[in-house]
Amino acid sequence: MKILLSGEGGQGIQTMAKILVGAAYNQHYKVNYMPHYGVEMRMGISRAFVTISSDKITYPKFSKADILSVMTKRNLNLVKEFIDKNTKVINAIDLVDLPEERNLPTTSFNMIVLGIIVKEINKSNIKIDKEKILEEINKFLGKKPDLTKNRVAFEVGYDLADNMYSKLLKSVKPDKFEPIINKDDKKEHIIYPDICKGCGICLIKCPVGALSWDKNKKNFLGKPIPKVDMEKCIGCGICEDICPDAAIKVNKKSKTN
Ligand code: SF4
Ligand code: SF4
């Protein structure tokens, strides 16, 4: 069974893979796990190639997946080549709001998708015991807050109706994002929705409360992004400095400009 997990750096793709192979290994399956991501620590494309087999795995690399999970649109072109007519595609792109709808933390999205993956694996001759997955969740996420909610999120994914995640990828159109530019005679404030992951740090750190959530504009994850109140903004640049993903640029205009 060849499984390709794909998403953004920061979505917990590699954690999903480790939990999955840990549970399978503990059931005496042969496993192989190959992480694949760029030099970016965060917000780059992240993929994990996982093989689970009853027999010895002689060549772990694969070019077609039996199961492919896709968590964001930015992955589309990088994963299409791994699909053939037998691939079960788990299209989780539109499930991004599910954690909120189920009163779960947004960070548990990966556990929902893991639940779907395990459910799909269990339709084959490989059977992953849910309890083994929950043990691995305890192991990997036990020291983090929301352990119980992550366990619940896994169950939510496991019980999700097939039609919730079976939409064909070709019907998904990649997003096109433009920078959001606000300016006045003293400063220019730019937010990049294709980079902003909606963490909210800038909202907390702005010294004058000039940033709030813009529910009408979405980032590449389909989540709200910050908007700036230019009347309040003093152009201090703290939001630019504090943003972990360089998704804000502040240009203060000098008097000679
Ligand atoms: S602009 Fe940066 S700090 Fe603010 S929400 Fe987006 S990613 Fe987080
Ligand atoms: S430049 Fe300073 S005042 Fe303006 S939004 Fe950023 S942190 Fe707030």
mmCIF file of C-alpha atoms and ligand atoms in Angstrom:
data_model
loop_
_atom_site.group_PDB
_atom_site.id
_atom_site.type_symbol
_atom_site.label_atom_id
_atom_site.label_comp_id
_atom_site.label_asym_id
_atom_site.label_seq_id
_atom_site.Cartn_x
_atom_site.Cartn_y
_atom_site.Cartn_z
ATOM 1 C CA MET A 1 0.000 0.000 0.000
ATOM 2 C CA LYS A 2 1.589 3.269 -1.177
ATOM 3 C CA ILE A 3 0.323 6.428 0.464
ATOM 4 C CA LEU A 4 1.283 9.977 -0.439
ATOM 5 C CA LEU A 5 0.393 12.704 2.050
ATOM 6 C CA SER A 6 0.706 16.273 0.851
ATOM 7 C CA GLY A 7 0.091 19.712 2.272
ATOM 8 C CA GLU A 8 1.823 22.829 3.523
ATOM 9 C CA GLY A 9 4.754 22.981 5.902
ATOM 10 C CA GLY A 10 3.134 23.646 9.282
ATOM 11 C CA GLN A 11 0.048 21.504 8.589
ATOM 12 C CA GLY A 12 1.566 18.506 10.318
ATOM 13 C CA ILE A 13 2.069 16.276 7.282
ATOM 14 C CA GLN A 14 5.188 14.616 8.684
ATOM 15 C CA THR A 15 3.492 14.074 12.059
ATOM 16 C CA MET A 16 0.635 12.288 10.292
ATOM 17 C CA ALA A 17 3.137 10.076 8.483
ATOM 18 C CA LYS A 18 5.053 9.224 11.658
ATOM 19 C CA ILE A 19 1.871 8.324 13.520
ATOM 20 C CA LEU A 20 0.694 6.170 10.623
ATOM 21 C CA VAL A 21 3.951 4.233 10.167
ATOM 22 C CA GLY A 22 4.357 3.892 13.956
ATOM 23 C CA ALA A 23 0.925 2.299 14.259
ATOM 24 C CA ALA A 24 1.506 0.010 11.263
ATOM 25 C CA TYR A 25 4.955 -1.016 12.543
ATOM 26 C CA ASN A 26 3.467 -1.861 15.931
ATOM 27 C CA GLN A 27 1.126 -4.235 14.117
ATOM 28 C CA HIS A 28 4.164 -5.931 12.544
ATOM 29 C CA TYR A 29 3.706 -4.527 9.076
ATOM 30 C CA LYS A 30 6.773 -3.576 7.070
ATOM 31 C CA VAL A 31 6.893 0.181 6.708
ATOM 32 C CA ASN A 32 8.838 2.830 4.895
ATOM 33 C CA TYR A 33 8.559 6.579 5.312
ATOM 34 C CA MET A 34 10.263 9.219 3.172
ATOM 35 C CA PRO A 35 9.697 12.864 4.103
ATOM 36 C CA HIS A 36 9.981 15.338 1.253
ATOM 37 C CA TYR A 37 10.020 19.102 1.690
ATOM 38 C CA GLY A 38 11.994 22.088 0.528
ATOM 39 C CA VAL A 39 14.533 24.164 2.385
ATOM 40 C CA GLU A 40 11.708 26.208 3.904
ATOM 41 C CA MET A 41 11.030 25.219 7.505
ATOM 42 C CA ARG A 42 7.495 26.563 7.245
ATOM 43 C CA MET A 43 4.961 27.267 4.563
ATOM 44 C CA GLY A 44 6.683 25.340 1.836
ATOM 45 C CA ILE A 45 5.116 22.313 0.229
ATOM 46 C CA SER A 46 5.453 19.256 2.434
ATOM 47 C CA ARG A 47 4.968 15.670 1.291
ATOM 48 C CA ALA A 48 5.450 12.290 2.888
ATOM 49 C CA PHE A 49 5.790 9.030 0.972
ATOM 50 C CA VAL A 50 4.639 6.095 3.062
ATOM 51 C CA THR A 51 4.630 2.404 2.177
ATOM 52 C CA ILE A 52 2.930 -0.209 4.357
ATOM 53 C CA SER A 53 3.177 -3.839 3.395
ATOM 54 C CA SER A 54 2.824 -7.366 4.751
ATOM 55 C CA ASP A 55 5.900 -8.281 2.701
ATOM 56 C CA LYS A 56 9.422 -6.977 2.583
ATOM 57 C CA ILE A 57 9.681 -3.545 0.945
ATOM 58 C CA THR A 58 12.501 -3.864 -1.549
ATOM 59 C CA TYR A 59 12.201 -0.521 -3.318
ATOM 60 C CA PRO A 60 10.526 2.211 -1.267
ATOM 61 C CA LYS A 61 10.289 4.884 -3.963
ATOM 62 C CA PHE A 62 6.991 4.951 -5.841
ATOM 63 C CA SER A 63 5.602 6.844 -8.803
ATOM 64 C CA LYS A 64 1.886 6.056 -8.376
ATOM 65 C CA ALA A 65 0.029 6.178 -5.075
ATOM 66 C CA ASP A 66 -2.711 3.839 -3.914
ATOM 67 C CA ILE A 67 -3.942 6.601 -1.607
ATOM 68 C CA LEU A 68 -3.205 10.290 -2.079
ATOM 69 C CA SER A 69 -4.324 12.942 0.391
ATOM 70 C CA VAL A 70 -4.261 16.591 -0.668
ATOM 71 C CA MET A 71 -4.749 19.308 1.941
ATOM 72 C CA THR A 72 -4.179 22.534 -0.029
ATOM 73 C CA LYS A 73 -4.485 23.796 -3.585
ATOM 74 C CA ARG A 74 -0.807 24.693 -3.833
ATOM 75 C CA ASN A 75 -0.029 20.962 -3.927
ATOM 76 C CA LEU A 76 -2.087 20.150 -6.962
ATOM 77 C CA ASN A 77 0.545 20.247 -9.674
ATOM 78 C CA LEU A 78 3.057 18.408 -7.512
ATOM 79 C CA VAL A 79 0.851 15.422 -6.820
ATOM 80 C CA LYS A 80 -1.128 14.880 -10.015
ATOM 81 C CA GLU A 81 1.624 12.740 -11.502
ATOM 82 C CA PHE A 82 1.140 10.214 -8.675
ATOM 83 C CA ILE A 83 -2.469 9.508 -9.646
ATOM 84 C CA ASP A 84 -3.599 6.668 -11.853
ATOM 85 C CA LYS A 85 -6.976 5.015 -12.284
ATOM 86 C CA ASN A 86 -6.522 2.970 -9.109
ATOM 87 C CA THR A 87 -5.527 5.854 -6.846
ATOM 88 C CA LYS A 88 -7.981 6.757 -4.103
ATOM 89 C CA VAL A 89 -7.733 10.536 -3.904
ATOM 90 C CA ILE A 90 -8.649 12.119 -0.591
ATOM 91 C CA ASN A 91 -9.477 15.697 -1.480
ATOM 92 C CA ALA A 92 -9.335 17.472 1.879
ATOM 93 C CA ILE A 93 -8.959 20.960 0.408
ATOM 94 C CA ASP A 94 -12.525 21.955 1.215
ATOM 95 C CA LEU A 95 -12.458 20.407 4.686
ATOM 96 C CA VAL A 96 -10.297 23.162 6.124
ATOM 97 C CA ASP A 97 -13.237 24.618 8.089
ATOM 98 C CA LEU A 98 -14.277 21.257 9.517
ATOM 99 C CA PRO A 99 -12.262 21.573 12.763
ATOM 100 C CA GLU A 100 -14.017 24.855 13.547
ATOM 101 C CA GLU A 101 -17.423 23.419 12.664
ATOM 102 C CA ARG A 102 -16.796 20.513 15.061
ATOM 103 C CA ASN A 103 -15.453 22.757 17.809
ATOM 104 C CA LEU A 104 -11.921 21.447 17.356
ATOM 105 C CA PRO A 105 -8.670 23.418 17.100
ATOM 106 C CA THR A 106 -7.611 24.316 13.549
ATOM 107 C CA THR A 107 -4.330 22.500 14.233
ATOM 108 C CA SER A 108 -6.247 19.222 14.443
ATOM 109 C CA PHE A 109 -7.039 19.334 10.712
ATOM 110 C CA ASN A 110 -4.206 16.881 10.046
ATOM 111 C CA MET A 111 -5.695 14.373 12.502
ATOM 112 C CA ILE A 112 -9.039 14.565 10.693
ATOM 113 C CA VAL A 113 -7.277 13.789 7.417
ATOM 114 C CA LEU A 114 -5.312 11.005 9.098
ATOM 115 C CA GLY A 115 -8.627 9.494 10.208
ATOM 116 C CA ILE A 116 -9.830 9.501 6.586
ATOM 117 C CA ILE A 117 -6.568 7.928 5.391
ATOM 118 C CA VAL A 118 -6.758 5.116 7.953
ATOM 119 C CA LYS A 119 -10.387 4.487 7.040
ATOM 120 C CA GLU A 120 -9.392 4.187 3.374
ATOM 121 C CA ILE A 121 -6.423 1.914 4.172
ATOM 122 C CA ASN A 122 -8.753 -0.340 6.138
ATOM 123 C CA LYS A 123 -10.832 -0.925 2.998
ATOM 124 C CA SER A 124 -7.819 -2.872 1.655
ATOM 125 C CA ASN A 125 -6.224 -6.050 2.973
ATOM 126 C CA ILE A 126 -4.096 -3.938 5.306
ATOM 127 C CA LYS A 127 -5.870 -3.207 8.558
ATOM 128 C CA ILE A 128 -4.650 -0.494 10.882
ATOM 129 C CA ASP A 129 -6.083 -0.787 14.364
ATOM 130 C CA LYS A 130 -7.555 2.544 15.472
ATOM 131 C CA GLU A 131 -6.275 1.942 18.984
ATOM 132 C CA LYS A 132 -2.718 1.709 17.649
ATOM 133 C CA ILE A 133 -3.154 5.071 15.955
ATOM 134 C CA LEU A 134 -4.491 6.599 19.160
ATOM 135 C CA GLU A 135 -1.454 5.235 21.026
ATOM 136 C CA GLU A 136 0.832 6.932 18.500
ATOM 137 C CA ILE A 137 -1.151 10.165 18.782
ATOM 138 C CA ASN A 138 -0.513 10.017 22.528
ATOM 139 C CA LYS A 139 3.164 9.420 21.864
ATOM 140 C CA PHE A 140 3.653 12.249 19.361
ATOM 141 C CA LEU A 141 1.180 14.808 20.656
ATOM 142 C CA GLY A 142 0.918 13.838 24.325
ATOM 143 C CA LYS A 143 2.939 16.805 25.543
ATOM 144 C CA LYS A 144 1.020 19.320 23.446
ATOM 145 C CA PRO A 145 -2.240 20.968 24.411
ATOM 146 C CA ASP A 146 -5.374 19.574 22.791
ATOM 147 C CA LEU A 147 -4.357 15.907 22.965
ATOM 148 C CA THR A 148 -7.948 14.864 23.626
ATOM 149 C CA LYS A 149 -9.211 17.039 20.782
ATOM 150 C CA ASN A 150 -6.635 15.581 18.413
ATOM 151 C CA ARG A 151 -7.902 12.114 19.307
ATOM 152 C CA VAL A 152 -11.469 13.284 18.686
ATOM 153 C CA ALA A 153 -10.379 14.836 15.365
ATOM 154 C CA PHE A 154 -8.993 11.474 14.260
ATOM 155 C CA GLU A 155 -12.342 9.837 15.041
ATOM 156 C CA VAL A 156 -14.175 12.609 13.151
ATOM 157 C CA GLY A 157 -12.077 11.858 10.054
ATOM 158 C CA TYR A 158 -12.524 8.122 10.451
ATOM 159 C CA ASP A 159 -16.311 8.479 10.558
ATOM 160 C CA LEU A 160 -16.585 11.075 7.786
ATOM 161 C CA ALA A 161 -18.866 10.227 4.868
ATOM 162 C CA ASP A 162 -16.966 9.352 1.674
ATOM 163 C CA ASN A 163 -18.660 12.069 -0.369
ATOM 164 C CA MET A 164 -17.151 14.725 1.920
ATOM 165 C CA TYR A 165 -13.661 14.104 0.551
ATOM 166 C CA SER A 166 -14.089 12.423 -2.838
ATOM 167 C CA LYS A 167 -14.448 15.493 -5.085
ATOM 168 C CA LEU A 168 -12.299 15.132 -8.198
ATOM 169 C CA LEU A 169 -9.116 17.197 -8.121
ATOM 170 C CA LYS A 170 -9.612 18.377 -11.686
ATOM 171 C CA SER A 171 -12.652 20.336 -10.486
ATOM 172 C CA VAL A 172 -10.417 22.291 -8.082
ATOM 173 C CA LYS A 173 -9.070 25.485 -9.593
ATOM 174 C CA PRO A 174 -5.808 26.881 -8.161
ATOM 175 C CA ASP A 175 -6.205 30.240 -6.394
ATOM 176 C CA LYS A 176 -4.683 33.415 -7.731
ATOM 177 C CA PHE A 177 -3.664 35.940 -5.085
ATOM 178 C CA GLU A 178 -2.754 39.598 -5.345
ATOM 179 C CA PRO A 179 -0.980 41.519 -2.576
ATOM 180 C CA ILE A 180 -3.346 43.727 -0.549
ATOM 181 C CA ILE A 181 -1.882 47.217 -0.626
ATOM 182 C CA ASN A 182 -3.033 50.067 1.598
ATOM 183 C CA LYS A 183 -1.308 53.405 1.541
ATOM 184 C CA ASP A 184 -1.585 56.987 2.715
ATOM 185 C CA ASP A 185 0.814 59.912 2.548
ATOM 186 C CA LYS A 186 2.986 58.529 5.384
ATOM 187 C CA LYS A 187 3.159 54.785 4.836
ATOM 188 C CA GLU A 188 2.368 51.781 2.712
ATOM 189 C CA HIS A 189 1.147 48.508 4.233
ATOM 190 C CA ILE A 190 1.149 45.320 2.153
ATOM 191 C CA ILE A 191 -0.198 41.871 3.068
ATOM 192 C CA TYR A 192 0.500 38.801 0.937
ATOM 193 C CA PRO A 193 -2.436 36.342 1.138
ATOM 194 C CA ASP A 194 -0.452 33.653 -0.706
ATOM 195 C CA ILE A 195 2.050 33.577 2.184
ATOM 196 C CA CYS A 196 0.064 34.605 5.279
ATOM 197 C CA LYS A 197 -1.006 31.488 7.141
ATOM 198 C CA GLY A 198 -3.371 33.375 9.436
ATOM 199 C CA CYS A 199 -1.507 32.715 12.681
ATOM 200 C CA GLY A 200 -2.616 36.026 14.211
ATOM 201 C CA ILE A 201 0.723 36.958 15.801
ATOM 202 C CA CYS A 202 0.707 40.340 14.079
ATOM 203 C CA LEU A 203 -2.725 41.128 15.535
ATOM 204 C CA ILE A 204 -1.437 40.438 19.025
ATOM 205 C CA LYS A 205 1.791 42.399 18.626
ATOM 206 C CA CYS A 206 0.513 45.533 16.891
ATOM 207 C CA PRO A 207 0.969 48.220 19.570
ATOM 208 C CA VAL A 208 -2.071 50.243 18.497
ATOM 209 C CA GLY A 209 -4.569 47.521 17.588
ATOM 210 C CA ALA A 210 -4.567 48.477 13.927
ATOM 211 C CA LEU A 211 -4.932 44.899 12.698
ATOM 212 C CA SER A 212 -8.055 42.751 12.750
ATOM 213 C CA TRP A 213 -9.336 39.735 10.818
ATOM 214 C CA ASP A 214 -10.765 40.321 7.377
ATOM 215 C CA LYS A 215 -13.438 37.659 7.039
ATOM 216 C CA ASN A 216 -14.043 38.554 3.384
ATOM 217 C CA LYS A 217 -10.513 37.843 2.231
ATOM 218 C CA LYS A 218 -8.983 34.384 2.460
ATOM 219 C CA ASN A 219 -5.405 33.153 2.444
ATOM 220 C CA PHE A 220 -4.106 30.167 0.519
ATOM 221 C CA LEU A 221 -5.413 27.892 3.277
ATOM 222 C CA GLY A 222 -8.903 29.340 2.907
ATOM 223 C CA LYS A 223 -8.650 31.117 6.284
ATOM 224 C CA PRO A 224 -9.171 34.846 7.019
ATOM 225 C CA ILE A 225 -6.188 37.176 6.775
ATOM 226 C CA PRO A 226 -5.446 40.385 8.718
ATOM 227 C CA LYS A 227 -6.613 43.771 7.520
ATOM 228 C CA VAL A 228 -5.098 47.063 8.535
ATOM 229 C CA ASP A 229 -6.833 50.203 9.760
ATOM 230 C CA MET A 230 -4.643 52.876 8.189
ATOM 231 C CA GLU A 231 -6.050 55.581 10.482
ATOM 232 C CA LYS A 232 -4.712 53.719 13.506
ATOM 233 C CA CYS A 233 -1.511 52.333 11.945
ATOM 234 C CA ILE A 234 1.596 54.287 12.904
ATOM 235 C CA GLY A 235 3.841 52.511 10.408
ATOM 236 C CA CYS A 236 6.118 51.120 13.133
ATOM 237 C CA GLY A 237 6.864 47.938 11.152
ATOM 238 C CA ILE A 238 6.476 45.587 14.130
ATOM 239 C CA CYS A 239 4.027 43.421 12.168
ATOM 240 C CA GLU A 240 6.584 43.049 9.375
ATOM 241 C CA ASP A 241 9.343 42.141 11.824
ATOM 242 C CA ILE A 242 7.240 39.729 13.858
ATOM 243 C CA CYS A 243 5.550 37.846 11.011
ATOM 244 C CA PRO A 244 7.190 34.398 10.898
ATOM 245 C CA ASP A 245 6.491 34.068 7.187
ATOM 246 C CA ALA A 246 7.379 37.523 5.871
ATOM 247 C CA ALA A 247 3.784 38.011 4.770
ATOM 248 C CA ILE A 248 3.680 41.743 5.621
ATOM 249 C CA LYS A 249 5.725 44.610 4.283
ATOM 250 C CA VAL A 250 5.568 48.121 5.726
ATOM 251 C CA ASN A 251 7.169 51.018 3.901
ATOM 252 C CA LYS A 252 7.349 54.258 5.804
ATOM 253 C CA LYS A 253 7.608 57.258 3.512
ATOM 254 C CA SER A 254 10.308 59.766 4.346
ATOM 255 C CA LYS A 255 9.544 63.505 4.315
ATOM 256 C CA THR A 256 11.544 63.913 1.105
ATOM 257 C CA ASN A 257 9.370 61.336 -0.736
HETATM 258 S S1 SF4 B 1 0.663 38.331 8.368
HETATM 259 FE FE1 SF4 B 1 2.158 36.943 9.304
HETATM 260 S S2 SF4 B 1 1.909 37.193 11.514
HETATM 261 FE FE2 SF4 B 1 0.088 38.052 10.537
HETATM 262 S S3 SF4 B 1 -1.413 36.388 10.494
HETATM 263 FE FE3 SF4 B 1 -0.312 36.325 8.545
HETATM 264 S S4 SF4 B 1 1.360 34.902 8.871
HETATM 265 FE FE4 SF4 B 1 0.623 35.461 10.902
HETATM 266 S S1 SF4 B 2 2.996 48.893 11.081
HETATM 267 FE FE1 SF4 B 2 2.868 48.902 13.340
HETATM 268 S S2 SF4 B 2 0.988 50.007 13.756
HETATM 269 FE FE2 SF4 B 2 0.896 49.450 11.606
HETATM 270 S S3 SF4 B 2 -0.226 47.510 11.586
HETATM 271 FE FE3 SF4 B 2 1.964 47.015 11.689
HETATM 272 S S4 SF4 B 2 2.392 46.789 13.879
HETATM 273 FE FE4 SF4 B 2 0.436 47.862 13.705
#
